[in-house]
Short mmCIF file of C-alpha atoms in Angstrom, two decimals:
data_model
loop_
_atom_site.label_atom_id
_atom_site.label_comp_id
_atom_site.label_asym_id
_atom_site.label_seq_id
_atom_site.Cartn_x
_atom_site.Cartn_y
_atom_site.Cartn_z
CA MET A 1 13.05 -5.55 -16.83
CA GLU A 2 15.76 -5.19 -18.84
CA ASN A 3 18.37 -5.41 -16.01
CA ILE A 4 16.48 -8.67 -14.60
CA PRO A 5 18.47 -12.02 -15.83
CA GLY A 6 15.87 -14.45 -17.06
CA SER A 7 16.28 -18.10 -19.45
CA ASP A 8 14.26 -19.11 -22.35
CA TYR A 9 12.31 -22.21 -22.91
CA LEU A 10 11.40 -23.49 -26.09
CA ALA A 11 8.19 -25.39 -26.26
CA ARG A 12 8.25 -28.96 -28.28
CA GLU A 13 5.73 -30.54 -29.95
CA ASP A 14 4.56 -32.68 -26.99
CA SER A 15 3.77 -29.25 -25.31
CA ALA A 16 1.18 -28.23 -27.62
CA GLY A 17 -1.86 -27.46 -26.18
CA MET A 18 -0.91 -27.12 -22.54
CA ARG A 19 -1.72 -24.41 -20.00
CA LEU A 20 1.07 -22.23 -19.65
CA ASP A 21 1.07 -22.39 -16.31
CA SER A 22 1.14 -26.02 -16.85
CA PHE A 23 4.06 -25.86 -19.10
CA LEU A 24 5.96 -23.67 -16.57
CA ALA A 25 5.80 -26.36 -14.17
CA SER A 26 7.26 -29.09 -15.91
CA VAL A 27 10.46 -27.01 -17.04
CA LEU A 28 10.23 -25.41 -13.45
CA PRO A 29 9.99 -28.36 -11.41
CA GLN A 30 11.42 -26.89 -8.05
CA LYS A 31 8.96 -23.90 -8.36
CA SER A 32 5.51 -24.29 -6.29
CA ARG A 33 2.67 -24.01 -8.96
CA SER A 34 1.44 -20.78 -6.65
CA TYR A 35 4.82 -19.48 -7.34
CA ILE A 36 4.25 -19.83 -11.07
CA GLN A 37 0.62 -18.51 -11.01
CA LYS A 38 1.96 -15.32 -9.32
CA GLN A 39 4.75 -14.61 -11.57
CA VAL A 40 2.49 -14.86 -14.51
CA LYS A 41 -0.04 -12.54 -13.31
CA ASP A 42 2.98 -10.27 -12.21
CA GLY A 43 4.21 -10.11 -15.99
CA ASN A 44 7.39 -11.64 -15.15
CA ILE A 45 6.72 -14.31 -17.62
CA LEU A 46 6.98 -13.75 -21.59
CA VAL A 47 5.57 -15.87 -24.61
CA ASN A 48 7.22 -15.11 -27.79
CA GLY A 49 7.93 -11.35 -26.11
CA LYS A 50 4.30 -10.87 -24.72
CA THR A 51 2.79 -11.16 -21.02
CA ALA A 52 0.44 -13.73 -21.21
CA LYS A 53 -2.57 -15.61 -18.74
CA ALA A 54 -1.63 -18.40 -16.98
CA SER A 55 -4.70 -20.22 -19.01
CA TYR A 56 -2.94 -19.15 -22.57
CA LYS A 57 -2.38 -22.47 -24.75
CA ILE A 58 1.33 -23.39 -25.88
CA SER A 59 1.82 -23.94 -29.37
CA SER A 60 4.85 -25.86 -30.59
CA SER A 61 7.88 -23.33 -31.05
CA ASP A 62 6.75 -20.79 -28.59
CA ILE A 63 9.50 -19.38 -26.80
CA VAL A 64 8.46 -18.72 -23.25
CA HIS A 65 10.89 -15.98 -21.18
CA VAL A 66 10.90 -16.26 -17.07
CA TYR A 67 12.48 -13.18 -15.54
CA GLU A 68 14.49 -14.59 -12.64
CA VAL A 69 13.07 -11.90 -9.82
CA PRO A 70 14.95 -12.51 -6.95
CA ALA A 71 13.32 -13.38 -3.65
CA THR A 72 13.83 -10.89 -0.73
CA GLU A 73 13.23 -11.26 3.12
CA LEU A 74 10.91 -8.69 4.48
CA GLU A 75 10.97 -7.75 7.96
CA ILE A 76 7.82 -6.09 8.90
CA ASN A 77 8.28 -3.93 11.76
CA PRO A 78 5.71 -2.49 14.45
CA GLU A 79 5.17 0.81 14.12
CA ASN A 80 3.45 3.38 16.92
CA LEU A 81 0.81 4.64 15.08
CA PRO A 82 -2.82 5.92 15.99
CA LEU A 83 -5.48 3.50 15.61
CA ASP A 84 -8.80 4.09 15.90
CA ILE A 85 -10.61 1.23 17.53
CA ILE A 86 -13.93 0.92 17.81
CA TYR A 87 -14.01 -2.59 19.69
CA GLU A 88 -10.91 -4.87 20.90
CA ASP A 89 -11.39 -8.03 22.97
CA SER A 90 -8.31 -11.42 23.30
CA ASP A 91 -10.10 -12.09 19.98
CA ILE A 92 -10.57 -9.60 17.52
CA ILE A 93 -9.49 -5.97 17.19
CA VAL A 94 -12.09 -3.86 15.06
CA ILE A 95 -10.60 -0.45 13.59
CA ASN A 96 -12.15 2.80 11.93
CA LYS A 97 -9.63 2.96 8.77
CA PRO A 98 -8.82 6.42 7.92
CA LYS A 99 -8.21 7.38 4.47
CA ARG A 100 -4.94 6.81 2.36
CA MET A 101 -3.86 4.41 5.09
CA VAL A 102 -3.24 1.17 3.42
CA VAL A 103 -4.21 -2.24 5.08
CA HIS A 104 -1.08 -4.75 4.54
CA PRO A 105 2.04 -4.43 3.43
CA ALA A 106 2.40 -4.80 -0.30
CA PRO A 107 5.11 -3.55 -2.86
CA GLY A 108 5.90 0.34 -2.62
CA HIS A 109 3.72 0.18 0.93
CA TYR A 110 5.77 -1.43 3.87
CA SER A 111 5.54 1.05 6.31
CA GLY A 112 2.61 3.10 7.77
CA THR A 113 0.12 0.31 7.36
CA ILE A 114 -3.01 -1.16 9.73
CA VAL A 115 -0.58 -4.14 10.08
CA ASN A 116 2.52 -1.80 11.32
CA ALA A 117 0.14 -0.77 13.96
CA LEU A 118 -1.66 -3.42 14.51
CA LEU A 119 1.92 -5.14 15.62
CA TYR A 120 2.93 -2.39 17.93
CA HIS A 121 -0.56 -2.09 19.54
CA CYS A 122 -0.83 -6.43 19.78
CA LYS A 123 2.55 -7.38 19.83
CA ASP A 124 2.38 -11.01 19.18
CA SER A 125 -1.40 -11.54 19.51
CA LEU A 126 -2.16 -11.61 16.30
CA SER A 127 -3.19 -14.56 13.75
CA GLY A 128 -0.47 -16.26 11.74
CA ILE A 129 -3.03 -17.39 8.95
CA ASN A 130 -2.28 -14.56 6.26
CA GLY A 131 1.77 -15.14 6.92
CA ILE A 132 4.43 -12.26 7.86
CA MET A 133 2.82 -9.99 5.08
CA ARG A 134 -0.87 -10.05 6.51
CA PRO A 135 -0.77 -11.09 10.34
CA GLY A 136 -4.53 -10.86 11.50
CA ILE A 137 -5.99 -9.51 8.43
CA VAL A 138 -9.46 -11.24 7.24
CA HIS A 139 -10.38 -8.59 4.62
CA ARG A 140 -9.46 -5.57 3.22
CA ILE A 141 -10.53 -2.35 1.87
CA ASP A 142 -8.75 -0.26 -0.55
CA GLN A 143 -6.64 2.59 0.81
CA ASP A 144 -8.61 5.78 -0.47
CA THR A 145 -11.67 3.45 1.31
CA THR A 146 -12.55 4.84 5.09
CA GLY A 147 -14.09 2.80 7.67
CA VAL A 148 -14.81 -0.57 9.50
CA ILE A 149 -12.20 -3.30 9.52
CA VAL A 150 -11.53 -6.40 11.57
CA ALA A 151 -8.60 -8.32 12.35
CA CYS A 152 -8.15 -11.43 14.25
CA LYS A 153 -5.92 -11.96 17.21
CA ASN A 154 -5.76 -16.18 16.62
CA ASP A 155 -6.14 -18.54 14.16
CA ILE A 156 -9.22 -20.23 15.07
CA SER A 157 -10.89 -16.32 15.46
CA HIS A 158 -9.22 -16.25 11.71
CA ASN A 159 -10.98 -19.27 10.61
CA PHE A 160 -14.20 -18.85 12.15
CA LEU A 161 -14.32 -15.89 10.74
CA ALA A 162 -12.75 -16.31 7.34
CA ALA A 163 -15.69 -19.40 6.89
CA GLN A 164 -18.42 -16.39 7.22
CA LEU A 165 -16.62 -14.57 4.64
CA LYS A 166 -17.09 -17.69 2.02
CA GLU A 167 -20.44 -18.19 2.99
CA HIS A 168 -21.43 -14.39 2.43
CA SER A 169 -23.18 -14.14 5.97
CA ILE A 170 -21.02 -11.03 7.16
CA THR A 171 -22.72 -7.92 6.80
CA ARG A 172 -20.98 -5.49 5.25
CA THR A 173 -22.60 -2.09 4.21
CA TYR A 174 -20.77 0.81 2.60
CA HIS A 175 -22.03 4.10 2.21
CA ALA A 176 -21.06 6.26 -0.97
CA ILE A 177 -21.81 9.61 -3.23
CA VAL A 178 -21.95 8.31 -6.94
CA HIS A 179 -21.77 10.33 -10.23
CA ASN A 180 -25.24 11.10 -11.94
CA HIS A 181 -28.93 10.22 -10.85
CA VAL A 182 -29.14 7.01 -9.89
CA LYS A 183 -32.36 6.05 -11.59
CA GLU A 184 -33.90 2.83 -9.35
CA GLU A 185 -34.50 3.78 -5.52
CA GLU A 186 -33.24 0.45 -5.35
CA GLY A 187 -31.40 -2.02 -7.04
CA THR A 188 -29.25 -4.90 -7.50
CA VAL A 189 -25.93 -5.28 -9.88
CA ARG A 190 -25.27 -8.96 -10.71
CA ALA A 191 -21.92 -9.06 -12.81
CA ALA A 192 -18.61 -10.92 -12.50
CA ILE A 193 -15.57 -9.16 -11.59
CA GLY A 194 -12.33 -10.19 -12.95
CA ARG A 195 -8.93 -8.68 -14.03
CA HIS A 196 -9.26 -5.91 -16.74
CA PRO A 197 -8.09 -7.59 -19.85
CA ALA A 198 -5.96 -5.06 -21.01
CA ASP A 199 -4.98 -2.97 -17.59
CA ARG A 200 -3.97 -5.74 -14.74
CA LYS A 201 -3.93 -3.02 -11.97
CA LYS A 202 -7.82 -2.84 -12.79
CA MET A 203 -10.74 -4.93 -12.19
CA ALA A 204 -13.73 -5.04 -14.54
CA VAL A 205 -16.81 -6.63 -15.02
CA ASN A 206 -15.59 -10.10 -16.90
CA THR A 207 -18.58 -12.61 -17.42
CA ARG A 208 -15.32 -14.37 -19.18
CA ASN A 209 -13.25 -15.25 -16.44
CA GLY A 210 -14.45 -12.98 -13.40
CA LYS A 211 -15.97 -14.38 -10.49
CA ASP A 212 -19.46 -13.90 -9.58
CA ALA A 213 -20.33 -10.85 -7.82
CA VAL A 214 -23.78 -8.89 -6.29
CA THR A 215 -24.41 -5.53 -4.82
CA HIS A 216 -27.38 -4.43 -3.48
CA TYR A 217 -27.58 -0.18 -3.60
CA LYS A 218 -30.35 1.91 -2.13
CA VAL A 219 -30.22 5.60 -2.68
CA LEU A 220 -30.46 7.58 0.32
CA ASP A 221 -30.53 11.05 -1.09
CA ASN A 222 -30.42 12.75 -4.52
CA LEU A 223 -28.10 15.69 -4.90
CA ASN A 224 -29.23 18.16 -7.20
CA ASN A 225 -29.68 15.42 -9.83
CA ARG A 226 -25.96 15.52 -10.41
CA TYR A 227 -24.76 13.30 -7.63
CA THR A 228 -26.34 10.54 -5.58
CA TYR A 229 -26.20 9.38 -2.05
CA ILE A 230 -26.12 5.66 -1.81
CA LYS A 231 -25.88 2.93 0.69
CA CYS A 232 -24.70 -0.44 -1.01
CA CYS A 233 -24.66 -3.91 0.66
CA LEU A 234 -22.16 -6.41 -0.37
CA GLU A 235 -23.37 -10.26 -0.49
CA THR A 236 -19.64 -11.10 -2.28
CA GLY A 237 -16.19 -9.53 -1.51
CA ARG A 238 -14.56 -9.01 -4.73
CA THR A 239 -11.90 -6.40 -5.42
CA HIS A 240 -12.99 -3.35 -6.33
CA GLN A 241 -16.78 -4.52 -6.35
CA ILE A 242 -18.81 -1.17 -5.61
CA ARG A 243 -16.26 1.01 -7.64
CA VAL A 244 -16.90 -1.49 -10.45
CA HIS A 245 -20.49 -2.16 -10.44
CA MET A 246 -21.63 1.03 -9.74
CA ALA A 247 -19.32 2.33 -12.49
CA SER A 248 -21.09 -0.24 -14.58
CA ILE A 249 -24.57 1.33 -14.51
CA GLY A 250 -23.33 4.73 -15.27
CA ASN A 251 -22.73 5.57 -11.48
CA PRO A 252 -18.80 5.91 -10.36
CA VAL A 253 -18.46 6.97 -7.01
CA LEU A 254 -17.14 10.23 -6.74
CA GLY A 255 -13.76 10.80 -6.79
CA ASP A 256 -12.35 7.30 -8.11
CA ASN A 257 -10.17 8.52 -11.16
CA VAL A 258 -9.84 4.78 -12.03
CA TYR A 259 -13.31 4.00 -12.59
CA GLY A 260 -14.88 7.24 -13.09
CA PRO A 261 -13.74 10.48 -14.72
CA ALA A 262 -9.94 11.78 -14.85
CA LYS A 263 -10.89 14.95 -13.02
CA CYS A 264 -12.84 15.48 -9.96
CA PRO A 265 -14.58 18.85 -9.31
CA PHE A 266 -13.82 18.69 -5.68
CA ASN A 267 -10.59 18.17 -4.00
CA LEU A 268 -10.59 14.82 -3.02
CA GLU A 269 -7.86 11.95 -2.00
CA GLY A 270 -9.58 9.37 -3.81
CA GLN A 271 -13.12 7.79 -4.22
CA THR A 272 -15.93 9.08 -1.90
CA LEU A 273 -16.60 5.42 -0.63
CA HIS A 274 -17.04 4.47 3.34
CA ALA A 275 -17.67 1.31 4.89
CA LYS A 276 -19.92 1.78 7.42
CA THR A 277 -21.06 -1.10 9.09
CA LEU A 278 -19.88 -4.47 9.70
CA GLY A 279 -21.95 -7.57 11.39
CA PHE A 280 -20.56 -11.30 12.25
CA ILE A 281 -20.53 -14.38 14.69
CA HIS A 282 -18.24 -13.52 17.26
CA PRO A 283 -15.95 -16.58 17.22
CA SER A 284 -16.19 -17.06 21.04
CA THR A 285 -19.74 -16.04 22.24
CA LYS A 286 -21.08 -17.08 18.52
CA LYS A 287 -23.37 -14.32 19.21
CA TYR A 288 -24.03 -11.60 16.16
CA MET A 289 -22.11 -8.27 16.62
CA GLU A 290 -22.21 -5.01 14.36
CA PHE A 291 -19.82 -2.02 14.42
CA GLU A 292 -20.38 1.18 12.76
CA ALA A 293 -17.82 3.71 11.74
CA PRO A 294 -19.35 6.87 11.98
CA LEU A 295 -18.64 9.03 8.38
CA PRO A 296 -15.06 10.84 7.99
CA GLU A 297 -15.65 14.84 8.29
CA TYR A 298 -14.74 15.06 4.62
CA PHE A 299 -17.50 13.15 3.57
CA LYS A 300 -20.42 14.97 5.45
CA LYS A 301 -18.66 18.80 4.74
CA LEU A 302 -19.05 17.10 0.91
CA LEU A 303 -22.71 16.00 1.37
CA GLU A 304 -23.71 19.53 2.78
CA ILE A 305 -22.37 21.26 -0.22
CA LEU A 306 -23.95 18.82 -2.74
CA SER A 307 -27.55 19.14 -0.87
#
């Protein structure tokens, strides 16, 4: 960030003991708390030359450097991209997401996303609760995870589904191939998940600063004691939850070079993880609906090879 200008703020004695985000709010009154927290999270704030958490307690004579990252106006364009639509009505659209496709625009991925395709397909009929970057998006799955995902066409539907997500009443079932033999035929991983303490791009089991996370798993097939085909049901929906939880018990997802072995014996594009089932109460009919996305071809062929 050497080429990005910034400003230094010297902490005085009356600032000692303040949280970093509170200190920044006092010296940057023109900035919102959410903006400040994002800059801290993105590593744009340094304390004595090093990045720090928002909860860092300020000491007198600390030097806090704030990089002046310019705000940019982004235009997310509709794109005529193929969508594998499982179901659609005036409230929701359910899609089978392919591998390598990002759900919504983010740094490095401002085109070719599910959102770009939805903007073309749905025109102006997408909820606006999550802003211009994530219109219609209630939840997401990772770039290299395949499977079923739902988007909303209006704010009422969005709020209705978001409430179900918050109370953990939505059915979300994933299929995965994991390394090693899974010891128990059925089990539950209850372990809080938060940012990795050393690598901010990764998540980790973090009982100190993480959020409660629960994954239920069931063995579907033992693949020669080297790999295991499993089903996972999410009770919560934390970032990378299945990948982190399964790795924590010695069964990382096959192809996951972030939480598993760096080298994969198969020519895979990321983790072997598929969002198989999604079920929820429909926002208008108030009836339970459940949708399934078939296993992708690469996944089925891999099961044949390993069986």
